[in-house]
Amino acid sequence: MNHSPTHRPLMPAWYPTFLEAVTAHLWATADEPLLACWTIGHEILRWRQKPDWTSRVIDHLSTDLKARFPTRKGLSSRNLRYMRTFAEAWPHESFARGPLAGLPWHHHLVLLQKLDNLNLRIWYAKQSLDNNWTRATLTAQIAANLHRRPRRSRLP
């Protein structure tokens, strides 16, 4: 199977290099799914600074990654955008390697979608890990503002 990107006249000249960088991250982090999400998101953030970046780059990236990794899930355009948001929200790689790596990807999506505050995200992530919350429980606890209730450890 040919793994070189199809020439796309509308894609920037740097796109093949970008695709190779993302592919390398996928191979390097194959055993660490959360780190894979963070590194891909970080790579997208880095390349997004190019003056000729457009939203269609993500769509092409999704298509090309699915062709290269046909059995791998989570490579949709939507999920790649979530990876970018994930890397923005957790600005240091240590978040993807440390205790937070124990949370499933969908828990992280809830944290990103429901909370703007980094300290709150960390607090709810720790509570979720400590109490083995499901995604539905995490969502319900955020909606109920658990962090504001008495007898709970306060935010730092």
GROMACS .gro file of N, CA and C in nm:
model
  468
    1MET      N    1   0.084  -0.118   0.000
    1MET     CA    2   0.000   0.000   0.000
    1MET      C    3   0.089   0.124   0.000
    2ASN      N    4   0.060   0.218  -0.081
    2ASN     CA    5   0.136   0.342  -0.090
    2ASN      C    6   0.094   0.435   0.022
    3HIS      N    7   0.191   0.476   0.104
    3HIS     CA    8   0.160   0.562   0.217
    3HIS      C    9   0.195   0.708   0.194
    4SER      N   10   0.230   0.744   0.075
    4SER     CA   11   0.258   0.885   0.051
    4SER      C   12   0.127   0.958   0.027
    5PRO      N   13   0.119   1.084   0.076
    5PRO     CA   14  -0.006   1.157   0.060
    5PRO      C   15  -0.036   1.184  -0.087
    6THR      N   16  -0.159   1.178  -0.119
    6THR     CA   17  -0.202   1.210  -0.254
    6THR      C   18  -0.176   1.358  -0.278
    7HIS      N   19  -0.127   1.390  -0.395
    7HIS     CA   20  -0.105   1.531  -0.426
    7HIS      C   21  -0.239   1.602  -0.429
    8ARG      N   22  -0.247   1.708  -0.355
    8ARG     CA   23  -0.370   1.787  -0.351
    8ARG      C   24  -0.332   1.931  -0.387
    9PRO      N   25  -0.379   1.978  -0.501
    9PRO     CA   26  -0.340   2.112  -0.542
    9PRO      C   27  -0.378   2.221  -0.442
   10LEU      N   28  -0.480   2.195  -0.361
   10LEU     CA   29  -0.524   2.296  -0.266
   10LEU      C   30  -0.450   2.290  -0.133
   11MET      N   31  -0.369   2.187  -0.113
   11MET     CA   32  -0.296   2.173   0.012
   11MET      C   33  -0.165   2.252   0.006
   12PRO      N   34  -0.126   2.309   0.120
   12PRO     CA   35   0.001   2.383   0.124
   12PRO      C   36   0.119   2.290   0.096
   13ALA      N   37   0.227   2.347   0.050
   13ALA     CA   38   0.347   2.269   0.015
   13ALA      C   39   0.404   2.196   0.137
   14TRP      N   40   0.384   2.249   0.257
   14TRP     CA   41   0.438   2.188   0.378
   14TRP      C   42   0.354   2.071   0.429
   15TYR      N   43   0.238   2.046   0.372
   15TYR     CA   44   0.147   1.943   0.423
   15TYR      C   45   0.211   1.805   0.432
   16PRO      N   46   0.284   1.755   0.332
   16PRO     CA   47   0.344   1.620   0.347
   16PRO      C   48   0.436   1.609   0.469
   17THR      N   49   0.510   1.715   0.499
   17THR     CA   50   0.598   1.714   0.617
   17THR      C   51   0.514   1.709   0.744
   18PHE      N   52   0.407   1.785   0.747
   18PHE     CA   53   0.315   1.785   0.861
   18PHE      C   54   0.255   1.645   0.880
   19LEU      N   55   0.209   1.584   0.772
   19LEU     CA   56   0.152   1.450   0.779
   19LEU      C   57   0.254   1.350   0.834
   20GLU      N   58   0.378   1.358   0.789
   20GLU     CA   59   0.482   1.268   0.837
   20GLU      C   60   0.509   1.289   0.986
   21ALA      N   61   0.506   1.415   1.030
   21ALA     CA   62   0.528   1.443   1.172
   21ALA      C   63   0.417   1.383   1.258
   22VAL      N   64   0.293   1.400   1.216
   22VAL     CA   65   0.180   1.343   1.290
   22VAL      C   66   0.187   1.191   1.288
   23THR      N   67   0.219   1.134   1.174
   23THR     CA   68   0.231   0.988   1.163
   23THR      C   69   0.339   0.936   1.258
   24ALA      N   70   0.450   1.006   1.265
   24ALA     CA   71   0.558   0.965   1.356
   24ALA      C   72   0.510   0.967   1.500
   25HIS      N   73   0.431   1.066   1.537
   25HIS     CA   74   0.377   1.072   1.673
   25HIS      C   75   0.282   0.955   1.700
   26LEU      N   76   0.203   0.919   1.602
   26LEU     CA   77   0.113   0.805   1.619
   26LEU      C   78   0.191   0.677   1.643
   27TRP      N   79   0.297   0.656   1.568
   27TRP     CA   80   0.379   0.536   1.588
   27TRP      C   81   0.448   0.539   1.724
   28ALA      N   82   0.503   0.653   1.760
   28ALA     CA   83   0.582   0.664   1.883
   28ALA      C   84   0.497   0.651   2.009
   29THR      N   85   0.370   0.686   2.000
   29THR     CA   86   0.284   0.685   2.119
   29THR      C   87   0.176   0.578   2.110
   30ALA      N   88   0.198   0.477   2.031
   30ALA     CA   89   0.096   0.375   2.006
   30ALA      C   90   0.045   0.310   2.135
   31ASP      N   91   0.131   0.296   2.235
   31ASP     CA   92   0.091   0.231   2.361
   31ASP      C   93   0.039   0.329   2.465
   32GLU      N   94   0.036   0.457   2.432
   32GLU     CA   95  -0.011   0.559   2.525
   32GLU      C   96  -0.114   0.647   2.455
   33PRO      N   97  -0.239   0.603   2.452
   33PRO     CA   98  -0.341   0.673   2.372
   33PRO      C   99  -0.360   0.820   2.411
   34LEU      N  100  -0.356   0.851   2.539
   34LEU     CA  101  -0.376   0.990   2.577
   34LEU      C  102  -0.257   1.076   2.534
   35LEU      N  103  -0.138   1.022   2.545
   35LEU     CA  104  -0.020   1.095   2.499
   35LEU      C  105  -0.027   1.114   2.347
   36ALA      N  106  -0.077   1.014   2.276
   36ALA     CA  107  -0.095   1.027   2.131
   36ALA      C  108  -0.187   1.144   2.101
   37CYS      N  109  -0.298   1.153   2.173
   37CYS     CA  110  -0.391   1.265   2.151
   37CYS      C  111  -0.324   1.398   2.179
   38TRP      N  112  -0.247   1.404   2.286
   38TRP     CA  113  -0.182   1.530   2.321
   38TRP      C  114  -0.075   1.568   2.217
   39THR      N  115   0.008   1.472   2.177
   39THR     CA  116   0.115   1.505   2.084
   39THR      C  117   0.060   1.543   1.947
   40ILE      N  118  -0.044   1.475   1.903
   40ILE     CA  119  -0.105   1.513   1.774
   40ILE      C  120  -0.167   1.652   1.786
   41GLY      N  121  -0.237   1.677   1.896
   41GLY     CA  122  -0.294   1.809   1.917
   41GLY      C  123  -0.187   1.917   1.921
   42HIS      N  124  -0.076   1.887   1.987
   42HIS     CA  125   0.034   1.982   1.995
   42HIS      C  126   0.094   2.008   1.857
   43GLU      N  127   0.107   1.902   1.779
   43GLU     CA  128   0.161   1.916   1.642
   43GLU      C  129   0.067   2.003   1.557
   44ILE      N  130  -0.062   1.982   1.572
   44ILE     CA  131  -0.160   2.064   1.498
   44ILE      C  132  -0.146   2.210   1.540
   45LEU      N  133  -0.133   2.235   1.669
   45LEU     CA  134  -0.116   2.373   1.716
   45LEU      C  135   0.010   2.437   1.658
   46ARG      N  136   0.115   2.358   1.652
   46ARG     CA  137   0.243   2.410   1.600
   46ARG      C  138   0.231   2.447   1.453
   47TRP      N  139   0.172   2.359   1.374
   47TRP     CA  140   0.162   2.384   1.231
   47TRP      C  141   0.051   2.484   1.197
   48ARG      N  142  -0.043   2.498   1.284
   48ARG     CA  143  -0.154   2.591   1.260
   48ARG      C  144  -0.105   2.736   1.250
   49GLN      N  145   0.015   2.761   1.294
   49GLN     CA  146   0.073   2.895   1.289
   49GLN      C  147   0.113   2.936   1.148
   50LYS      N  148   0.116   2.840   1.057
   50LYS     CA  149   0.153   2.870   0.918
   50LYS      C  150   0.051   2.967   0.858
   51PRO      N  151   0.098   3.063   0.780
   51PRO     CA  152   0.005   3.162   0.723
   51PRO      C  153  -0.098   3.104   0.626
   52ASP      N  154  -0.065   2.991   0.564
   52ASP     CA  155  -0.159   2.933   0.468
   52ASP      C  156  -0.237   2.815   0.527
   53TRP      N  157  -0.243   2.808   0.661
   53TRP     CA  158  -0.322   2.705   0.728
   53TRP      C  159  -0.470   2.732   0.703
   54THR      N  160  -0.546   2.628   0.674
   54THR     CA  161  -0.691   2.639   0.663
   54THR      C  162  -0.754   2.521   0.735
   55SER      N  163  -0.881   2.530   0.762
   55SER     CA  164  -0.950   2.422   0.833
   55SER      C  165  -0.951   2.291   0.753
   56ARG      N  166  -0.938   2.300   0.623
   56ARG     CA  167  -0.940   2.177   0.543
   56ARG      C  168  -0.816   2.091   0.565
   57VAL      N  169  -0.710   2.148   0.623
   57VAL     CA  170  -0.591   2.069   0.653
   57VAL      C  171  -0.629   1.955   0.747
   58ILE      N  172  -0.711   1.983   0.845
   58ILE     CA  173  -0.754   1.879   0.940
   58ILE      C  174  -0.833   1.770   0.867
   59ASP      N  175  -0.920   1.810   0.776
   59ASP     CA  176  -0.999   1.712   0.702
   59ASP      C  177  -0.909   1.621   0.618
   60HIS      N  178  -0.812   1.678   0.552
   60HIS     CA  179  -0.718   1.598   0.472
   60HIS      C  180  -0.632   1.510   0.562
   61LEU      N  181  -0.592   1.566   0.677
   61LEU     CA  182  -0.512   1.488   0.772
   61LEU      C  183  -0.592   1.365   0.818
   62SER      N  184  -0.717   1.385   0.849
   62SER     CA  185  -0.802   1.274   0.891
   62SER      C  186  -0.809   1.166   0.783
   63THR      N  187  -0.833   1.205   0.660
   63THR     CA  188  -0.841   1.111   0.549
   63THR      C  189  -0.710   1.034   0.533
   64ASP      N  190  -0.599   1.106   0.537
   64ASP     CA  191  -0.469   1.041   0.517
   64ASP      C  192  -0.432   0.949   0.633
   65LEU      N  193  -0.463   0.990   0.756
   65LEU     CA  194  -0.432   0.905   0.871
   65LEU      C  195  -0.517   0.779   0.871
   66LYS      N  196  -0.643   0.792   0.835
   66LYS     CA  197  -0.730   0.673   0.826
   66LYS      C  198  -0.679   0.575   0.721
   67ALA      N  199  -0.623   0.628   0.612
   67ALA     CA  200  -0.567   0.540   0.508
   67ALA      C  201  -0.442   0.469   0.559
   68ARG      N  202  -0.362   0.538   0.638
   68ARG     CA  203  -0.239   0.479   0.690
   68ARG      C  204  -0.263   0.385   0.808
   69PHE      N  205  -0.367   0.415   0.886
   69PHE     CA  206  -0.397   0.337   1.005
   69PHE      C  207  -0.544   0.293   1.000
   70PRO      N  208  -0.576   0.202   0.908
   70PRO     CA  209  -0.717   0.167   0.886
   70PRO      C  210  -0.787   0.104   1.006
   71THR      N  211  -0.714   0.045   1.097
   71THR     CA  212  -0.778  -0.020   1.213
   71THR      C  213  -0.783   0.071   1.335
   72ARG      N  214  -0.718   0.184   1.328
   72ARG     CA  215  -0.714   0.275   1.442
   72ARG      C  216  -0.838   0.362   1.445
   73LYS      N  217  -0.897   0.371   1.562
   73LYS     CA  218  -1.015   0.455   1.579
   73LYS      C  219  -0.973   0.592   1.630
   74GLY      N  220  -1.062   0.690   1.617
   74GLY     CA  221  -1.038   0.821   1.674
   74GLY      C  222  -0.963   0.917   1.583
   75LEU      N  223  -0.962   0.892   1.454
   75LEU     CA  224  -0.889   0.979   1.362
   75LEU      C  225  -0.982   1.064   1.276
   76SER      N  226  -1.103   1.083   1.322
   76SER     CA  227  -1.197   1.169   1.248
   76SER      C  228  -1.153   1.315   1.258
   77SER      N  229  -1.201   1.396   1.167
   77SER     CA  230  -1.171   1.539   1.172
   77SER      C  231  -1.215   1.599   1.305
   78ARG      N  232  -1.332   1.559   1.348
   78ARG     CA  233  -1.385   1.610   1.475
   78ARG      C  234  -1.293   1.575   1.591
   79ASN      N  235  -1.248   1.451   1.595
   79ASN     CA  236  -1.161   1.409   1.704
   79ASN      C  237  -1.024   1.476   1.696
   80LEU      N  238  -0.973   1.498   1.576
   80LEU     CA  239  -0.846   1.570   1.561
   80LEU      C  240  -0.860   1.714   1.614
   81ARG      N  241  -0.975   1.774   1.594
   81ARG     CA  242  -0.998   1.908   1.649
   81ARG      C  243  -1.004   1.903   1.802
   82TYR      N  244  -1.063   1.797   1.855
   82TYR     CA  245  -1.063   1.779   2.001
   82TYR      C  246  -0.920   1.761   2.053
   83MET      N  247  -0.836   1.691   1.977
   83MET     CA  248  -0.697   1.674   2.018
   83MET      C  249  -0.626   1.809   2.025
   84ARG      N  250  -0.655   1.895   1.929
   84ARG     CA  251  -0.598   2.030   1.931
   84ARG      C  252  -0.645   2.103   2.056
   85THR      N  253  -0.774   2.096   2.086
   85THR     CA  254  -0.830   2.161   2.204
   85THR      C  255  -0.769   2.103   2.331
   86PHE      N  256  -0.750   1.972   2.332
   86PHE     CA  257  -0.689   1.904   2.446
   86PHE      C  258  -0.548   1.957   2.471
   87ALA      N  259  -0.469   1.970   2.366
   87ALA     CA  260  -0.332   2.022   2.380
   87ALA      C  261  -0.332   2.168   2.424
   88GLU      N  262  -0.430   2.245   2.380
   88GLU     CA  263  -0.441   2.384   2.425
   88GLU      C  264  -0.477   2.390   2.573
   89ALA      N  265  -0.571   2.305   2.613
   89ALA     CA  266  -0.620   2.308   2.751
   89ALA      C  267  -0.518   2.255   2.851
   90TRP      N  268  -0.443   2.154   2.812
   90TRP     CA  269  -0.339   2.096   2.897
   90TRP      C  270  -0.206   2.128   2.831
   91PRO      N  271  -0.151   2.246   2.859
   91PRO     CA  272  -0.038   2.295   2.779
   91PRO      C  273   0.094   2.220   2.796
   92HIS      N  274   0.103   2.133   2.895
   92HIS     CA  275   0.230   2.062   2.916
   92HIS      C  276   0.210   1.912   2.898
   93GLU      N  277   0.306   1.850   2.838
   93GLU     CA  278   0.300   1.705   2.812
   93GLU      C  279   0.279   1.625   2.939
   94SER      N  280   0.325   1.678   3.051
   94SER     CA  281   0.312   1.605   3.178
   94SER      C  282   0.166   1.573   3.211
   95PHE      N  283   0.073   1.655   3.165
   95PHE     CA  284  -0.069   1.626   3.188
   95PHE      C  285  -0.111   1.497   3.118
   96ALA      N  286  -0.051   1.469   3.005
   96ALA     CA  287  -0.087   1.350   2.929
   96ALA      C  288  -0.009   1.227   2.974
   97ARG      N  289   0.092   1.246   3.055
   97ARG     CA  290   0.174   1.134   3.102
   97ARG      C  291   0.150   1.102   3.249
   98GLY      N  292   0.108   1.199   3.326
   98GLY     CA  293   0.094   1.181   3.470
   98GLY      C  294  -0.035   1.110   3.507
   99PRO      N  295  -0.083   1.137   3.628
   99PRO     CA  296  -0.205   1.071   3.676
   99PRO      C  297  -0.326   1.092   3.585
  100LEU      N  298  -0.332   1.206   3.519
  100LEU     CA  299  -0.447   1.232   3.432
  100LEU      C  300  -0.454   1.136   3.314
  101ALA      N  301  -0.343   1.072   3.284
  101ALA     CA  302  -0.343   0.974   3.175
  101ALA      C  303  -0.430   0.853   3.210
  102GLY      N  304  -0.466   0.840   3.338
  102GLY     CA  305  -0.554   0.731   3.379
  102GLY      C  306  -0.699   0.753   3.344
  103LEU      N  307  -0.733   0.874   3.305
  103LEU     CA  308  -0.871   0.903   3.265
  103LEU      C  309  -0.893   0.865   3.119
  104PRO      N  310  -1.005   0.804   3.088
  104PRO     CA  311  -1.036   0.776   2.948
  104PRO      C  312  -1.052   0.905   2.867
  105TRP      N  313  -1.031   0.894   2.739
  105TRP     CA  314  -1.040   1.008   2.647
  105TRP      C  315  -1.174   1.081   2.661
  106HIS      N  316  -1.283   1.007   2.671
  106HIS     CA  317  -1.415   1.072   2.678
  106HIS      C  318  -1.435   1.150   2.808
  107HIS      N  319  -1.367   1.112   2.914
  107HIS     CA  320  -1.370   1.192   3.037
  107HIS      C  321  -1.302   1.328   3.010
  108HIS      N  322  -1.191   1.322   2.940
  108HIS     CA  323  -1.122   1.447   2.907
  108HIS      C  324  -1.208   1.537   2.819
  109LEU      N  325  -1.282   1.478   2.728
  109LEU     CA  326  -1.370   1.558   2.644
  109LEU      C  327  -1.476   1.628   2.729
  110VAL      N  328  -1.530   1.558   2.828
  110VAL     CA  329  -1.628   1.621   2.918
  110VAL      C  330  -1.562   1.738   2.991
  111LEU      N  331  -1.443   1.718   3.044
  111LEU     CA  332  -1.373   1.825   3.115
  111LEU      C  333  -1.351   1.946   3.024
  112LEU      N  334  -1.314   1.921   2.899
  112LEU     CA  335  -1.289   2.030   2.805
  112LEU      C  336  -1.417   2.102   2.765
  113GLN      N  337  -1.524   2.027   2.748
  113GLN     CA  338  -1.648   2.086   2.701
  113GLN      C  339  -1.724   2.158   2.812
  114LYS      N  340  -1.707   2.113   2.935
  114LYS     CA  341  -1.789   2.166   3.045
  114LYS      C  342  -1.718   2.269   3.131
  115LEU      N  343  -1.584   2.272   3.127
  115LEU     CA  344  -1.509   2.358   3.219
  115LEU      C  345  -1.405   2.441   3.144
  116ASP      N  346  -1.403   2.570   3.173
  116ASP     CA  347  -1.303   2.659   3.113
  116ASP      C  348  -1.182   2.680   3.204
  117ASN      N  349  -1.197   2.652   3.331
  117ASN     CA  350  -1.095   2.680   3.431
  117ASN      C  351  -1.002   2.559   3.448
  118LEU      N  352  -0.872   2.581   3.433
  118LEU     CA  353  -0.774   2.472   3.446
  118LEU      C  354  -0.778   2.409   3.583
  119ASN      N  355  -0.786   2.490   3.690
  119ASN     CA  356  -0.789   2.434   3.825
  119ASN      C  357  -0.912   2.347   3.848
  120LEU      N  358  -1.026   2.391   3.794
  120LEU     CA  359  -1.147   2.309   3.806
  120LEU      C  360  -1.131   2.179   3.728
  121ARG      N  361  -1.073   2.185   3.610
  121ARG     CA  362  -1.051   2.063   3.533
  121ARG      C  363  -0.966   1.964   3.612
  122ILE      N  364  -0.860   2.015   3.670
  122ILE     CA  365  -0.771   1.929   3.748
  122ILE      C  366  -0.845   1.870   3.868
  123TRP      N  367  -0.923   1.953   3.937
  123TRP     CA  368  -0.996   1.907   4.054
  123TRP      C  369  -1.094   1.796   4.017
  124TYR      N  370  -1.173   1.818   3.913
  124TYR     CA  371  -1.270   1.717   3.870
  124TYR      C  372  -1.200   1.592   3.814
  125ALA      N  373  -1.089   1.610   3.747
  125ALA     CA  374  -1.015   1.494   3.697
  125ALA      C  375  -0.967   1.408   3.814
  126LYS      N  376  -0.913   1.472   3.918
  126LYS     CA  377  -0.867   1.397   4.035
  126LYS      C  378  -0.983   1.329   4.105
  127GLN      N  379  -1.095   1.400   4.119
  127GLN     CA  380  -1.212   1.339   4.182
  127GLN      C  381  -1.260   1.218   4.101
  128SER      N  382  -1.259   1.233   3.972
  128SER     CA  383  -1.302   1.124   3.885
  128SER      C  384  -1.211   1.002   3.900
  129LEU      N  385  -1.082   1.026   3.906
  129LEU     CA  386  -0.987   0.916   3.926
  129LEU      C  387  -1.003   0.853   4.064
  130ASP      N  388  -1.009   0.939   4.166
  130ASP     CA  389  -1.018   0.888   4.304
  130ASP      C  390  -1.146   0.810   4.330
  131ASN      N  391  -1.253   0.850   4.265
  131ASN     CA  392  -1.384   0.789   4.291
  131ASN      C  393  -1.431   0.695   4.181
  132ASN      N  394  -1.345   0.676   4.079
  132ASN     CA  395  -1.376   0.585   3.969
  132ASN      C  396  -1.509   0.620   3.901
  133TRP      N  397  -1.527   0.748   3.873
  133TRP     CA  398  -1.651   0.795   3.812
  133TRP      C  399  -1.661   0.751   3.667
  134THR      N  400  -1.782   0.724   3.626
  134THR     CA  401  -1.810   0.704   3.485
  134THR      C  402  -1.817   0.842   3.421
  135ARG      N  403  -1.823   0.845   3.291
  135ARG     CA  404  -1.838   0.973   3.220
  135ARG      C  405  -1.969   1.040   3.259
  136ALA      N  406  -2.075   0.962   3.272
  136ALA     CA  407  -2.204   1.019   3.310
  136ALA      C  408  -2.199   1.079   3.450
  137THR      N  409  -2.131   1.012   3.542
  137THR     CA  410  -2.118   1.064   3.678
  137THR      C  411  -2.036   1.192   3.678
  138LEU      N  412  -1.927   1.194   3.605
  138LEU     CA  413  -1.846   1.314   3.594
  138LEU      C  414  -1.929   1.430   3.542
  139THR      N  415  -2.004   1.407   3.437
  139THR     CA  416  -2.089   1.511   3.379
  139THR      C  417  -2.190   1.561   3.481
  140ALA      N  418  -2.252   1.470   3.553
  140ALA     CA  419  -2.353   1.507   3.654
  140ALA      C  420  -2.289   1.586   3.768
  141GLN      N  421  -2.171   1.548   3.812
  141GLN     CA  422  -2.105   1.617   3.922
  141GLN      C  423  -2.063   1.759   3.882
  142ILE      N  424  -2.021   1.774   3.759
  142ILE     CA  425  -1.988   1.908   3.709
  142ILE      C  426  -2.114   1.993   3.704
  143ALA      N  427  -2.221   1.937   3.650
  143ALA     CA  428  -2.348   2.010   3.640
  143ALA      C  429  -2.400   2.050   3.778
  144ALA      N  430  -2.374   1.966   3.878
  144ALA     CA  431  -2.420   1.993   4.015
  144ALA      C  432  -2.324   2.083   4.093
  145ASN      N  433  -2.215   2.127   4.027
  145ASN     CA  434  -2.115   2.212   4.093
  145ASN      C  435  -2.061   2.149   4.222
  146LEU      N  436  -2.023   2.026   4.213
  146LEU     CA  437  -1.973   1.953   4.330
  146LEU      C  438  -1.861   2.030   4.401
  147HIS      N  439  -1.779   2.098   4.328
  147HIS     CA  440  -1.666   2.168   4.388
  147HIS      C  441  -1.709   2.279   4.485
  148ARG      N  442  -1.833   2.322   4.477
  148ARG     CA  443  -1.883   2.429   4.565
  148ARG      C  444  -1.949   2.376   4.692
  149ARG      N  445  -1.969   2.248   4.700
  149ARG     CA  446  -2.038   2.191   4.816
  149ARG      C  447  -1.946   2.189   4.938
  150PRO      N  448  -2.007   2.206   5.057
  150PRO     CA  449  -1.926   2.198   5.180
  150PRO      C  450  -1.874   2.056   5.202
  151ARG      N  451  -1.773   2.045   5.287
  151ARG     CA  452  -1.710   1.918   5.324
  151ARG      C  453  -1.630   1.855   5.212
  152ARG      N  454  -1.612   1.923   5.106
  152ARG     CA  455  -1.526   1.874   4.997
  152ARG      C  456  -1.396   1.956   5.001
  153SER      N  457  -1.290   1.894   4.960
  153SER     CA  458  -1.165   1.970   4.956
  153SER      C  459  -1.182   2.085   4.859
  154ARG      N  460  -1.137   2.198   4.899
  154ARG     CA  461  -1.150   2.319   4.817
  154ARG      C  462  -1.041   2.323   4.713
  155LEU      N  463  -1.066   2.403   4.613
  155LEU     CA  464  -0.964   2.423   4.508
  155LEU      C  465  -0.843   2.492   4.568
  156PRO      N  466  -0.728   2.465   4.513
  156PRO     CA  467  -0.607   2.533   4.563
  156PRO      C  468  -0.612   2.681   4.535
   0.00000   0.00000   0.00000
